Amino acid sequence: MKGLSENLNEKCAMNKPIIIVGGGPVGATLALLLAKQGLAVTVLEARKQGAAYTESRALALSYGSKRILEKLGVWANLATKATAINTIHVSQKGSFGRSQLHAHDYQQEALGYVLSYGDLSASLDEALSQQATVSFIFEASAENISHTENTASVTYQHQGESHTLSSTLVVLADGGRSLDEIAGLTKETKEYGHDALITKVRAELPHNNVAYERFTPHGPMALLPNGAQDFSLVWTGKKEYITPMLSLSDADFLRQFHEQFGDRVGQFLSVEKRMAFPLKLSQLKTVETAHLVVIGNAAQTMHPVAGQGFNVGLRDAESLAQTVVAATPEKLGSTEMLTAYQASRKSDTKGGLLFTDFLVNIFSNDLLGVSGLRSAGLGLFDVIKPVKQHLVRKMSFGK
Ligand SMILES: Cc1cc2nc3c(=O)[nH]c(=O)nc-3n(C[C@H](O)[C@H](O)[C@H](O)COP(=O)(O)OP(=O)(O)OC[C@H]3O[C@@H](n4cnc5c(N)ncnc54)[C@H](O)[C@@H]3O)c2cc1C
């Protein structure tokens, strides 16, 4: 039997570079994981170089995701920009039930971290630019992916010209933004009819590294510590409830928000630019595509209530890299290899989707009496240690 390094050398010699469509956080992490193993990779990214670096969208990184970035050597750069979450405080508007999770109860240095999308993209791009086996093509917009028994091909536009590349393995990591119509791939989508409003707010009191998850009759909201004094806010609710909030004056917006959130961090002093996006749950239903695999948000999109989506995407990248490294050269991109990858991801993805959907449904149900049960549930949950332990493990490491 051949050793792993022999496999890798042969894989490089026998196969064309692995193609990754989409150089967002998930695609870029996969490229880095593969490059660190000496594998050749071509990344096609639609945006201009540096265009993502100003994205202030806050990503909630689990403890397990931080460990992936640490192994890749990019965390050292990011550590000063990330804000640790040491406590998660869960409450419900209009009830006394509440629950708290503390990192020190689980022997973890933090429960998670908050990081801006822009900082993460810049660090990953910097690390990739130092990898000799990676060719990162910016402003390359994939328009079509096709696959046959032996290969998959990507047609893309770059500087006004159309190009086609093929490989035994093409990875779609476009965030589910562009290439939905590919033969052999079907998706199941559930529209929540809810939007998420995202922005940053500053409060009167320090955050003390506490993240707040609050369930209101309109929908859940998360307030994540971000930087020395600020919080990133994700506020969800029906579209008709959220949209008017975008055009309120800052003072009126902060008043409404304070009314829903309560007094835990004092008054809210200022708010940055607000934007909203529609929420949906989607997942791949059938994947019958030899030589093509889908990861990250392109494979599954979740409600942001529990901050699971991005972390599940990073675990997709880690698991796919392990499957690629373990595959023999002639099996790279084969149905057998891709079936093994999909099997390795099934329970984590399903768990993330079900857990998120469960939270959204139980806390969005306004039927008389259910709300009392919920707050009793939160209080009870606060004293049941194994349940909390399970939850922390799940949020930190997936399945
Ligand atoms: C508006 C918005 C706000 C969000 N806010 C939050 C939040 O507050 N907190 C949170 O935890 N999560 C949030 N999310 C989810 C989070 O951003 C995703 O979980 C995460 O970005 C997934 O990473 P990804 O690499 O799979 O996809 P993406 O980050 O979407 O990256 C996909 C990449 O593919 C590129 N691309 C797309 N189409 C093509 C193409 N045809 N050819 C080449 N390249 C292409 C894109 O330019 C992009 O760089 C938000 C998502 C959206 C859409």
PDB file of C-alpha atoms in Angstrom, residues 25 32 40 71 75 126 151 211 226 236 239 279 314 318 333 342 358 395:
ATOM      1  CA  PRO A  25     -13.702  32.409   3.501  1.00  0.00           C
ATOM      2  CA  LEU A  32      -4.885  26.882   1.875  1.00  0.00           C
ATOM      3  CA  ALA A  40      -1.893  22.528  -6.949  1.00  0.00           C
ATOM      4  CA  LYS A  71      -3.397  25.080  12.276  1.00  0.00           C
ATOM      5  CA  TRP A  75      -4.881  32.932  13.460  1.00  0.00           C
ATOM      6  CA  GLU A 126      -2.163  37.059   2.389  1.00  0.00           C
ATOM      7  CA  THR A 151     -13.722  15.457 -15.661  1.00  0.00           C
ATOM      8  CA  ALA A 211     -22.723  37.611  23.640  1.00  0.00           C
ATOM      9  CA  ASN A 226     -16.974  43.221  18.596  1.00  0.00           C
ATOM     10  CA  THR A 236     -34.329  39.206  12.670  1.00  0.00           C
ATOM     11  CA  LYS A 239     -39.698  41.598   6.362  1.00  0.00           C
ATOM     12  CA  LEU A 279     -33.273  34.617   5.523  1.00  0.00           C
ATOM     13  CA  LEU A 314     -15.246  25.707   7.456  1.00  0.00           C
ATOM     14  CA  GLU A 318     -11.461  20.739   6.472  1.00  0.00           C
ATOM     15  CA  GLY A 333     -12.886  13.401  -7.864  1.00  0.00           C
ATOM     16  CA  GLN A 342     -20.705  13.508   1.570  1.00  0.00           C
ATOM     17  CA  PHE A 358     -35.591  24.128  15.932  1.00  0.00           C
ATOM     18  CA  MET A 395     -21.586  24.900  18.884  1.00  0.00           C
TER      19      MET A 395
END
